[in-house]
CSV table of C-alpha atoms in Angstrom, one decimal:
chain,number,residue,atom,x,y,z
A,12,UNK,CA,62.3,-166.2,48.6
A,13,UNK,CA,65.2,-167.2,46.7
A,14,UNK,CA,68.5,-165.4,46.1
A,15,UNK,CA,69.1,-165.7,42.3
A,16,UNK,CA,72.1,-164.2,40.6
A,17,UNK,CA,72.3,-161.6,43.8
A,18,UNK,CA,68.9,-160.8,43.6
A,19,UNK,CA,66.0,-161.6,45.8
A,20,UNK,CA,63.3,-163.3,43.6
A,21,UNK,CA,59.9,-164.6,44.4
A,22,UNK,CA,58.2,-167.4,42.6
A,23,UNK,CA,55.8,-164.8,41.1
A,24,UNK,CA,58.7,-162.2,40.3
A,25,UNK,CA,60.5,-164.9,38.0
A,26,UNK,CA,57.0,-165.9,36.5
A,27,UNK,CA,56.9,-162.4,35.6
A,28,UNK,CA,60.5,-162.3,34.4
A,29,UNK,CA,59.8,-165.6,32.4
A,30,UNK,CA,56.9,-164.2,30.7
A,31,UNK,CA,58.4,-160.9,29.7
A,32,UNK,CA,61.6,-162.7,28.2
A,33,UNK,CA,59.2,-165.0,26.1
A,34,UNK,CA,56.5,-162.2,25.1
A,35,UNK,CA,59.1,-159.2,25.3
A,36,UNK,CA,56.4,-156.9,26.8
A,37,UNK,CA,52.9,-156.9,28.2
A,38,UNK,CA,50.5,-154.7,30.2
A,39,UNK,CA,49.5,-155.9,33.9
A,40,UNK,CA,46.2,-157.3,32.5
A,41,UNK,CA,48.1,-159.5,29.7
A,42,UNK,CA,50.5,-160.6,32.4
A,43,UNK,CA,47.2,-161.7,34.6
A,44,UNK,CA,46.0,-163.5,31.7
A,45,UNK,CA,49.0,-165.2,30.5
A,46,UNK,CA,49.9,-166.0,34.3
A,47,UNK,CA,46.3,-167.7,34.7
A,48,UNK,CA,45.3,-165.8,37.3
A,49,UNK,CA,41.6,-165.0,37.7
A,50,UNK,CA,40.4,-162.3,35.3
A,51,UNK,CA,39.6,-159.6,38.0
A,52,UNK,CA,40.5,-156.0,39.1
A,53,UNK,CA,42.3,-157.2,42.2
A,54,UNK,CA,44.2,-159.5,40.2
A,55,UNK,CA,45.4,-156.9,38.1
A,56,UNK,CA,46.1,-154.6,40.9
A,57,UNK,CA,48.0,-157.4,42.6
A,58,UNK,CA,50.4,-157.8,39.4
A,59,UNK,CA,51.6,-154.0,40.0
A,60,UNK,CA,53.3,-155.2,43.2
A,61,UNK,CA,55.6,-157.5,41.6
A,62,UNK,CA,56.2,-155.1,38.7
A,63,UNK,CA,57.1,-152.4,41.0
A,64,UNK,CA,59.8,-154.4,42.9
A,65,UNK,CA,61.2,-155.7,39.7
A,66,UNK,CA,61.6,-151.9,38.7
A,67,UNK,CA,63.0,-151.0,41.4
A,68,UNK,CA,65.7,-153.5,41.4
A,69,UNK,CA,66.3,-152.4,38.1
A,70,UNK,CA,65.0,-155.7,36.2
A,71,UNK,CA,61.9,-154.2,34.4
A,72,UNK,CA,61.3,-150.9,32.7
A,73,UNK,CA,58.0,-149.7,31.1
A,74,UNK,CA,56.5,-147.3,28.8
A,75,UNK,CA,53.2,-145.5,29.2
A,76,UNK,CA,50.7,-146.1,26.4
A,77,UNK,CA,48.7,-142.8,26.1
A,78,UNK,CA,46.0,-144.6,23.6
A,79,UNK,CA,45.3,-147.2,26.5
A,80,UNK,CA,46.3,-144.6,29.3
A,81,UNK,CA,48.2,-147.2,30.9
A,82,UNK,CA,51.5,-148.7,31.0
A,83,UNK,CA,53.2,-151.4,29.6
A,84,UNK,CA,56.1,-153.7,30.7
A,85,UNK,CA,59.2,-155.1,29.4
A,86,UNK,CA,62.8,-156.5,30.6
A,87,UNK,CA,65.3,-153.7,31.2
A,88,UNK,CA,68.8,-154.3,29.7
A,89,UNK,CA,70.0,-155.9,33.0
A,90,UNK,CA,66.8,-157.9,33.6
A,91,UNK,CA,67.6,-159.2,30.1
A,92,UNK,CA,71.1,-160.3,30.4
A,93,UNK,CA,69.7,-161.6,34.1
A,94,UNK,CA,67.5,-164.0,32.3
A,95,UNK,CA,70.1,-165.2,29.5
A,96,UNK,CA,72.2,-166.1,32.6
A,97,UNK,CA,69.3,-167.8,34.7
A,98,UNK,CA,68.3,-169.7,31.6
A,99,UNK,CA,72.0,-170.7,30.8
A,100,UNK,CA,71.9,-169.6,27.3
A,101,UNK,CA,74.8,-169.5,24.9
A,102,UNK,CA,75.7,-166.0,23.7
A,103,UNK,CA,75.7,-166.7,20.2
A,104,UNK,CA,72.5,-169.1,20.4
A,105,UNK,CA,69.7,-168.2,18.1
A,106,UNK,CA,67.2,-170.8,18.8
A,107,UNK,CA,64.4,-171.8,16.7
A,108,UNK,CA,61.6,-170.6,18.8
A,109,UNK,CA,59.5,-173.5,19.0
A,110,UNK,CA,59.8,-176.5,21.2
A,111,UNK,CA,61.3,-174.0,23.8
A,112,UNK,CA,64.2,-173.4,21.9
A,113,UNK,CA,64.9,-169.6,23.0
A,114,UNK,CA,67.7,-167.5,21.6
A,115,UNK,CA,69.8,-164.5,22.8
A,116,UNK,CA,69.0,-161.5,20.3
A,117,UNK,CA,70.5,-158.0,20.7
A,118,UNK,CA,68.5,-155.8,23.1
A,119,UNK,CA,67.3,-153.6,20.6
A,120,UNK,CA,65.5,-156.8,19.0
A,121,UNK,CA,64.2,-157.9,22.7
A,122,UNK,CA,62.9,-154.3,23.5
A,123,UNK,CA,59.4,-153.7,22.2
A,124,UNK,CA,59.2,-151.2,19.5
A,125,UNK,CA,58.7,-147.5,21.0
A,126,UNK,CA,56.0,-147.0,18.3
A,127,UNK,CA,53.0,-149.2,17.0
A,128,UNK,CA,51.7,-149.7,20.2
A,129,UNK,CA,48.4,-150.9,19.2
A,130,UNK,CA,50.2,-153.6,16.6
A,131,UNK,CA,52.5,-154.8,19.4
A,132,UNK,CA,49.9,-155.5,22.1
A,133,UNK,CA,47.5,-156.8,19.6
A,134,UNK,CA,50.2,-159.5,18.8
A,135,UNK,CA,50.9,-160.2,22.6
A,136,UNK,CA,47.0,-161.0,22.6
A,137,UNK,CA,47.4,-163.2,19.6
A,138,UNK,CA,50.4,-165.0,21.2
A,139,UNK,CA,48.3,-165.6,24.4
A,140,UNK,CA,45.6,-167.3,22.6
A,141,UNK,CA,48.2,-169.5,21.2
A,142,UNK,CA,49.7,-170.4,24.4
A,143,UNK,CA,45.8,-171.7,25.3
A,144,UNK,CA,45.8,-173.8,22.4
A,145,UNK,CA,49.4,-175.4,23.0
A,146,UNK,CA,48.5,-175.7,26.9
A,147,UNK,CA,45.8,-178.5,25.9
A,148,UNK,CA,46.8,-181.8,25.5
A,149,UNK,CA,46.2,-183.4,22.2
A,150,UNK,CA,47.0,-186.9,21.2
A,151,UNK,CA,49.1,-187.2,18.3
A,152,UNK,CA,49.1,-183.3,17.9
A,153,UNK,CA,52.2,-180.9,18.8
A,154,UNK,CA,51.3,-177.1,18.4
A,155,UNK,CA,53.5,-174.3,18.9
A,156,UNK,CA,54.3,-170.6,17.7
A,157,UNK,CA,57.1,-168.3,17.6
A,158,UNK,CA,57.6,-164.6,17.2
A,159,UNK,CA,59.1,-162.4,14.6
A,160,UNK,CA,62.4,-162.5,15.9
A,161,UNK,CA,62.9,-166.3,15.2
A,162,UNK,CA,60.7,-166.1,11.7
A,163,UNK,CA,62.4,-163.4,9.8
A,164,UNK,CA,63.5,-164.8,6.4
A,165,UNK,CA,66.5,-163.7,4.6
A,166,UNK,CA,66.4,-165.3,1.1
A,167,UNK,CA,67.9,-164.9,-2.3
A,168,UNK,CA,65.7,-163.3,-5.0
A,169,UNK,CA,65.2,-165.9,-7.7
A,170,UNK,CA,65.9,-164.0,-11.3
A,171,UNK,CA,67.3,-165.0,-14.6
A,172,UNK,CA,70.0,-162.2,-14.3
A,173,UNK,CA,73.5,-163.9,-13.6
A,174,UNK,CA,74.5,-160.4,-11.8
A,175,UNK,CA,75.2,-160.3,-8.0
A,176,UNK,CA,72.6,-161.9,-5.7
A,177,UNK,CA,70.2,-159.9,-4.5
A,178,UNK,CA,68.7,-160.8,-1.0
A,179,UNK,CA,65.2,-160.1,0.2
A,180,UNK,CA,63.7,-160.6,3.5
A,181,UNK,CA,60.3,-161.6,4.5
A,182,UNK,CA,59.2,-160.5,7.9
A,183,UNK,CA,55.7,-162.2,9.3
A,184,UNK,CA,54.6,-161.2,12.9
A,185,UNK,CA,54.8,-164.7,14.1
A,186,UNK,CA,54.7,-168.4,12.9
A,187,UNK,CA,52.3,-171.3,14.2
A,188,UNK,CA,53.6,-174.7,13.6
A,189,UNK,CA,51.3,-178.1,13.7
A,190,UNK,CA,52.7,-181.4,14.1
A,191,UNK,CA,50.8,-184.4,13.7
A,192,UNK,CA,51.9,-188.0,14.0
A,193,UNK,CA,50.2,-190.9,12.1
A,194,UNK,CA,50.7,-194.6,12.8
A,195,UNK,CA,51.1,-196.2,9.6
A,196,UNK,CA,51.0,-200.3,9.5
A,197,UNK,CA,53.1,-202.0,6.9
A,198,UNK,CA,54.3,-205.5,6.6
A,199,UNK,CA,52.8,-206.0,10.3
A,200,UNK,CA,54.8,-203.1,11.8
A,201,UNK,CA,53.6,-200.1,13.0
A,202,UNK,CA,55.6,-197.0,12.0
A,203,UNK,CA,55.0,-193.3,13.0
A,204,UNK,CA,55.2,-190.8,10.6
A,205,UNK,CA,55.3,-187.2,11.0
A,206,UNK,CA,53.7,-184.2,9.0
A,207,UNK,CA,54.2,-180.7,9.7
A,208,UNK,CA,52.5,-177.6,8.7
A,209,UNK,CA,53.6,-173.7,9.3
A,210,UNK,CA,51.3,-171.1,9.0
A,211,UNK,CA,52.5,-167.1,8.8
A,212,UNK,CA,50.5,-164.8,11.1
A,213,UNK,CA,50.2,-161.4,10.4
A,214,UNK,CA,48.4,-159.1,13.3
A,215,UNK,CA,46.0,-156.9,11.3
A,216,UNK,CA,45.2,-153.6,13.1
A,217,UNK,CA,43.1,-152.5,10.0
A,218,UNK,CA,45.5,-149.7,8.9
A,219,UNK,CA,47.0,-151.0,6.0
A,220,UNK,CA,45.4,-150.1,2.8
A,221,UNK,CA,45.3,-152.4,-0.2
A,222,UNK,CA,48.6,-151.2,-1.8
A,223,UNK,CA,50.4,-152.0,1.3
A,224,UNK,CA,48.6,-155.3,1.3
A,225,UNK,CA,49.9,-155.9,-2.3
A,226,UNK,CA,53.5,-155.2,-1.3
A,227,UNK,CA,53.2,-157.2,1.6
A,228,UNK,CA,52.0,-160.6,-0.5
A,229,UNK,CA,54.5,-159.5,-3.3
A,230,UNK,CA,57.0,-160.4,-0.8
A,231,UNK,CA,55.7,-163.7,0.2
A,232,UNK,CA,55.3,-164.3,-3.3
A,233,UNK,CA,58.9,-164.0,-4.0
A,234,UNK,CA,59.7,-166.3,-1.0
A,235,UNK,CA,57.5,-169.0,-2.3
A,236,UNK,CA,59.4,-168.5,-5.5
A,237,UNK,CA,62.5,-169.2,-3.7
A,238,UNK,CA,61.1,-172.4,-1.7
A,239,UNK,CA,59.8,-173.7,-4.8
A,240,UNK,CA,63.2,-173.3,-6.7
A,241,UNK,CA,64.7,-175.1,-3.6
A,242,UNK,CA,62.1,-177.6,-3.3
A,243,UNK,CA,61.0,-176.8,0.0
A,244,UNK,CA,57.6,-176.8,1.2
A,245,UNK,CA,55.2,-174.0,1.2
A,246,UNK,CA,54.0,-172.4,4.6
A,247,UNK,CA,50.1,-174.0,4.7
A,248,UNK,CA,48.9,-170.7,4.9
A,249,UNK,CA,48.7,-167.2,6.3
A,250,UNK,CA,46.7,-166.2,9.0
A,251,UNK,CA,45.3,-162.7,9.6
A,252,UNK,CA,44.1,-161.7,13.1
A,253,UNK,CA,42.1,-159.0,13.7
A,254,UNK,CA,40.7,-157.1,16.5
A,255,UNK,CA,37.4,-158.7,17.7
A,256,UNK,CA,35.3,-155.5,17.5
A,257,UNK,CA,36.1,-155.9,13.2
A,258,UNK,CA,33.5,-158.5,13.5
A,259,UNK,CA,30.9,-155.9,14.3
A,260,UNK,CA,32.5,-153.4,12.0
A,261,UNK,CA,33.4,-154.2,8.7
A,262,UNK,CA,34.8,-157.5,8.6
A,263,UNK,CA,33.4,-158.4,5.5
A,264,UNK,CA,34.6,-155.2,3.6
A,265,UNK,CA,38.4,-155.7,5.1
A,266,UNK,CA,38.3,-159.7,4.1
A,267,UNK,CA,37.4,-158.4,0.6
A,268,UNK,CA,40.5,-156.0,0.7
A,269,UNK,CA,42.7,-158.5,1.9
A,270,UNK,CA,41.8,-161.7,-0.4
A,271,UNK,CA,41.8,-159.5,-3.4
A,272,UNK,CA,45.4,-158.3,-2.8
A,273,UNK,CA,46.3,-162.1,-2.1
A,274,UNK,CA,44.8,-163.3,-5.2
A,275,UNK,CA,46.4,-160.4,-7.5
A,276,UNK,CA,50.0,-160.7,-5.9
A,277,UNK,CA,50.5,-164.3,-5.3
A,278,UNK,CA,49.2,-165.8,-8.6
A,279,UNK,CA,49.1,-170.0,-8.7
A,280,UNK,CA,50.4,-170.2,-5.1
A,281,UNK,CA,46.7,-169.4,-4.2
A,282,UNK,CA,45.9,-172.9,-5.2
A,283,UNK,CA,48.6,-174.3,-2.5
A,284,UNK,CA,48.6,-171.9,0.1
A,285,UNK,CA,45.3,-171.0,2.4
A,286,UNK,CA,44.8,-167.2,3.1
A,287,UNK,CA,42.7,-167.1,6.6
A,288,UNK,CA,41.1,-164.4,8.5
A,289,UNK,CA,40.1,-164.6,12.0
A,290,UNK,CA,39.0,-162.1,14.7
A,291,UNK,CA,40.8,-162.5,18.2
A,292,UNK,CA,37.8,-164.1,19.5
A,293,UNK,CA,37.4,-166.8,17.1
A,294,UNK,CA,41.3,-167.8,16.4
A,295,UNK,CA,41.0,-170.7,18.6
A,296,UNK,CA,38.1,-172.0,16.8
A,297,UNK,CA,40.0,-171.4,13.3
A,298,UNK,CA,43.2,-172.7,14.7
A,299,UNK,CA,41.2,-175.9,16.0
A,300,UNK,CA,40.0,-176.3,12.3
A,301,UNK,CA,43.5,-176.2,11.2
A,302,UNK,CA,44.8,-179.0,13.5
A,303,UNK,CA,41.9,-181.4,12.6
A,304,UNK,CA,42.9,-180.8,8.8
A,305,UNK,CA,42.1,-183.9,6.7
A,306,UNK,CA,40.0,-185.3,9.7
A,307,UNK,CA,37.1,-182.7,8.7
A,308,UNK,CA,36.8,-184.2,5.0
A,309,UNK,CA,37.3,-187.8,6.6
A,310,UNK,CA,34.5,-187.4,9.3
A,311,UNK,CA,32.1,-185.8,6.3
A,312,UNK,CA,32.7,-189.1,3.9
A,313,UNK,CA,32.0,-191.4,7.3
A,314,UNK,CA,28.7,-189.9,7.4
A,315,UNK,CA,27.8,-189.6,3.9
A,316,UNK,CA,29.3,-192.0,1.8
A,317,UNK,CA,27.7,-195.5,3.7
A,318,UNK,CA,24.1,-193.5,3.0
A,319,UNK,CA,25.0,-193.4,-0.5
A,320,UNK,CA,26.3,-197.1,-1.2
A,321,UNK,CA,23.2,-198.2,0.7
A,322,UNK,CA,20.6,-196.4,-1.2
A,323,UNK,CA,18.6,-198.1,-3.6
A,324,UNK,CA,17.8,-194.8,-5.3
A,325,UNK,CA,21.5,-193.9,-5.7
A,326,UNK,CA,23.2,-194.3,-9.2
A,327,UNK,CA,27.1,-193.3,-9.8
A,328,UNK,CA,30.2,-193.5,-7.9
A,329,UNK,CA,30.0,-192.6,-4.0
A,330,UNK,CA,33.5,-191.4,-3.9
A,331,UNK,CA,36.1,-190.7,-6.1
A,332,UNK,CA,39.4,-188.9,-5.9
A,333,UNK,CA,41.2,-187.0,-8.5
A,334,UNK,CA,44.8,-186.9,-6.4
A,335,UNK,CA,46.2,-189.6,-9.6
A,336,UNK,CA,44.8,-187.8,-12.6
A,337,UNK,CA,47.4,-186.0,-14.7
A,338,UNK,CA,47.9,-183.3,-15.5
A,339,UNK,CA,45.6,-182.3,-12.4
A,340,UNK,CA,47.8,-182.1,-9.5
A,341,UNK,CA,45.7,-181.6,-6.8
A,342,UNK,CA,43.2,-184.2,-4.5
A,343,UNK,CA,39.8,-183.3,-5.3
A,344,UNK,CA,37.5,-185.5,-3.7
A,345,UNK,CA,34.1,-186.0,-5.6
A,346,UNK,CA,30.7,-187.8,-6.0
A,347,UNK,CA,29.5,-188.6,-9.6
A,348,UNK,CA,25.5,-189.1,-9.8
A,349,UNK,CA,24.2,-190.5,-12.8
A,350,UNK,CA,20.6,-188.7,-13.8
A,351,UNK,CA,20.5,-190.2,-17.1
A,352,UNK,CA,22.3,-192.6,-19.2
A,353,UNK,CA,25.7,-191.4,-20.5
A,354,UNK,CA,24.8,-187.7,-18.1
A,355,UNK,CA,25.8,-187.0,-14.5
A,356,UNK,CA,26.5,-184.3,-12.2
A,357,UNK,CA,29.8,-184.2,-10.5
A,358,UNK,CA,29.7,-183.0,-6.5
A,359,UNK,CA,33.0,-181.4,-5.5
A,360,UNK,CA,33.6,-181.8,-1.6
A,361,UNK,CA,35.5,-178.3,-0.6
A,362,UNK,CA,36.1,-177.2,2.5
A,363,UNK,CA,35.3,-173.5,3.0
A,364,UNK,CA,34.7,-172.4,6.6
A,365,UNK,CA,34.8,-168.8,7.7
A,366,UNK,CA,37.2,-166.5,6.0
A,367,UNK,CA,39.7,-168.8,4.0
A,368,UNK,CA,40.4,-169.1,-0.1
A,369,UNK,CA,42.1,-172.3,-0.7
A,370,UNK,CA,38.7,-174.4,-0.9
A,371,UNK,CA,37.3,-172.1,-3.5
A,372,UNK,CA,40.8,-172.1,-5.3
A,373,UNK,CA,41.0,-175.8,-5.3
A,374,UNK,CA,37.6,-176.0,-7.0
A,375,UNK,CA,38.6,-173.5,-9.8
A,376,UNK,CA,41.8,-175.4,-10.1
A,377,UNK,CA,40.1,-178.4,-10.4
A,378,UNK,CA,37.4,-176.8,-12.7
A,379,UNK,CA,40.3,-175.4,-15.1
A,380,UNK,CA,41.6,-179.0,-15.4
A,381,UNK,CA,38.2,-180.5,-15.9
A,382,UNK,CA,37.4,-178.2,-18.6
A,383,UNK,CA,40.5,-179.1,-20.7
A,384,UNK,CA,40.1,-182.8,-20.2
A,385,UNK,CA,36.5,-182.8,-21.2
A,386,UNK,CA,37.2,-182.2,-24.7
A,387,UNK,CA,40.1,-184.8,-24.7
A,388,UNK,CA,38.8,-187.4,-22.8
A,389,UNK,CA,35.2,-189.3,-23.1
A,390,UNK,CA,35.3,-190.6,-19.9
A,391,UNK,CA,34.9,-186.7,-18.6
A,392,UNK,CA,32.3,-186.0,-21.2
A,393,UNK,CA,29.3,-187.4,-19.3
A,394,UNK,CA,29.9,-184.6,-16.9
A,395,UNK,CA,27.3,-182.1,-17.4
A,396,UNK,CA,27.4,-180.3,-14.4
A,397,UNK,CA,29.5,-179.3,-11.3
A,398,UNK,CA,28.1,-178.6,-8.1
A,399,UNK,CA,30.3,-177.6,-5.0
A,400,UNK,CA,29.4,-179.1,-1.8
A,401,UNK,CA,30.7,-176.6,1.0
A,402,UNK,CA,32.1,-178.6,4.1
A,403,UNK,CA,32.4,-176.6,7.1
A,404,UNK,CA,32.5,-176.9,11.0
A,405,UNK,CA,31.5,-173.2,12.4
A,406,UNK,CA,30.6,-171.0,9.4
A,407,UNK,CA,30.4,-171.5,5.7
A,408,UNK,CA,32.5,-168.9,3.7
A,409,UNK,CA,30.9,-166.5,1.7
A,410,UNK,CA,30.7,-167.3,-2.0
A,411,UNK,CA,33.4,-165.8,-4.3
A,412,UNK,CA,33.1,-162.8,-6.5
A,413,UNK,CA,31.0,-163.8,-9.9
A,414,UNK,CA,33.9,-163.4,-11.7
A,415,UNK,CA,36.1,-165.4,-9.8
A,416,UNK,CA,34.9,-168.4,-11.8
A,417,UNK,CA,34.2,-166.8,-15.0
A,418,UNK,CA,34.9,-169.0,-18.1
A,419,UNK,CA,34.2,-172.3,-16.3
A,420,UNK,CA,30.5,-173.2,-17.8
A,421,UNK,CA,30.3,-176.5,-16.0
A,422,UNK,CA,30.2,-174.9,-12.3
A,423,UNK,CA,26.7,-174.4,-10.9
A,424,UNK,CA,26.9,-172.2,-8.1
A,425,UNK,CA,23.1,-171.5,-7.8
A,426,UNK,CA,23.0,-175.3,-6.8
A,427,UNK,CA,25.7,-175.3,-4.3
A,428,UNK,CA,25.1,-177.3,-1.5
A,429,UNK,CA,26.3,-176.6,2.3
A,430,UNK,CA,27.1,-179.7,4.6
A,431,UNK,CA,27.6,-178.9,8.4
A,432,UNK,CA,30.4,-181.6,9.6
A,433,UNK,CA,30.2,-181.1,13.3
A,434,UNK,CA,26.0,-182.0,13.3
A,435,UNK,CA,25.5,-183.8,9.9
A,436,UNK,CA,23.2,-180.9,8.7
A,437,UNK,CA,22.7,-180.4,4.9
A,438,UNK,CA,21.4,-176.2,4.0
A,439,UNK,CA,21.1,-174.8,0.5
A,440,UNK,CA,23.7,-171.8,-0.4
A,441,UNK,CA,21.0,-169.5,1.4
A,442,UNK,CA,21.1,-171.3,4.8
A,443,UNK,CA,17.6,-172.9,4.3
A,444,UNK,CA,17.7,-176.6,6.0
A,445,UNK,CA,17.8,-179.6,3.7
A,446,UNK,CA,15.7,-182.7,5.5
A,447,UNK,CA,17.4,-185.2,3.5
A,448,UNK,CA,20.9,-186.0,1.8
A,449,UNK,CA,20.4,-183.7,-1.2
A,450,UNK,CA,22.7,-186.4,-3.4
A,451,UNK,CA,19.8,-188.9,-3.6
A,452,UNK,CA,17.4,-188.9,-5.2
A,453,UNK,CA,18.6,-185.8,-7.8
A,454,UNK,CA,16.1,-184.2,-9.5
A,455,UNK,CA,16.9,-183.9,-13.5
A,456,UNK,CA,16.5,-180.2,-13.0
A,457,UNK,CA,20.2,-180.2,-12.2
A,458,UNK,CA,20.9,-181.4,-15.9
A,459,UNK,CA,17.8,-179.0,-17.4
A,460,UNK,CA,19.1,-175.6,-16.5
């Protein structure tokens, strides 16, 4: 047992202190999980020994949570200062939160809130899930997270007024960072390029009604306006994390409320920022999907396109990207199938996995472009119908409300095809299995109704 800053500290004591410094607070059960001890009653009981000792020497404090009939523990002010000295952090260093770049804050920010215990403990549970992902070695991928101390953002309100500047603040519960390294070969030389995506995290206890959700998303829109004005990248998504039990009780209704508030508040940014809702037991799967990113579509095309190219029954363009079509500024991938001379069906590939919005919004954005171009460009006049091909890994998303695609007559939602990328299986929108690739041969019914 070592003497550290005049305190007798064991290895286990130090692990507890480091964990509480990082998480701000936790129950004994969360400490057991976070320090990778066996998930047993005896492990939790054994955790009370270092907690009691650290409390007796003044480094740890606790608060009783009536709702959970248990204590949760956090560093005392003395314990916080002890860890700042032990970690050799400079007093004015705020840190980034990512890459273990920890900062020094006023103790009021370090100490967990005295109210809203349920929300705070759910936040700790969420971060524990993130740490599981971070600890897995993934070639070419860096994954990390940070809490709200680091990602609270003060920004200038964008307005036409020339009066005194007005400042706003966005306070997500946390942020996730996904960095991908891609090796590009140009002129015989390999160059490593990095792409970085940020996701805002919102821990959802299910208590916020639509008015409060609208206020939250309106604040996001103000922040997006600021980023757009400063020509800075938008976050890739906003991830709502809810309790696992919500999957059994009212998850669909909650998603309807959250997604409606999102679309109502953020406007055009819904075409660029993905709203995602995951329960605690599914957050790892959801983030794994985000880590894979464009590889999901790439794998789908690797499975699908060669079949089309090698089929004597297929007529059309196996794969066409609209990324360079002006004024459309998206990257829609499509397959054009010729049914009759001068008439065709356009299949649009969109990722709609679980509770997320971006795939449907990208499709809507593309259809608005196509409807305008169809009247101006004879190249598009042969497209008689647009059919979504929904790519998913875990569970396909529900169809949007019928009003979502109102005024877009080219779309045929009733013909929607689902494709499970993980097992190369096709389904109808009602989840009936389709034995063969449904893009060939195509029935003329797709033109006829």
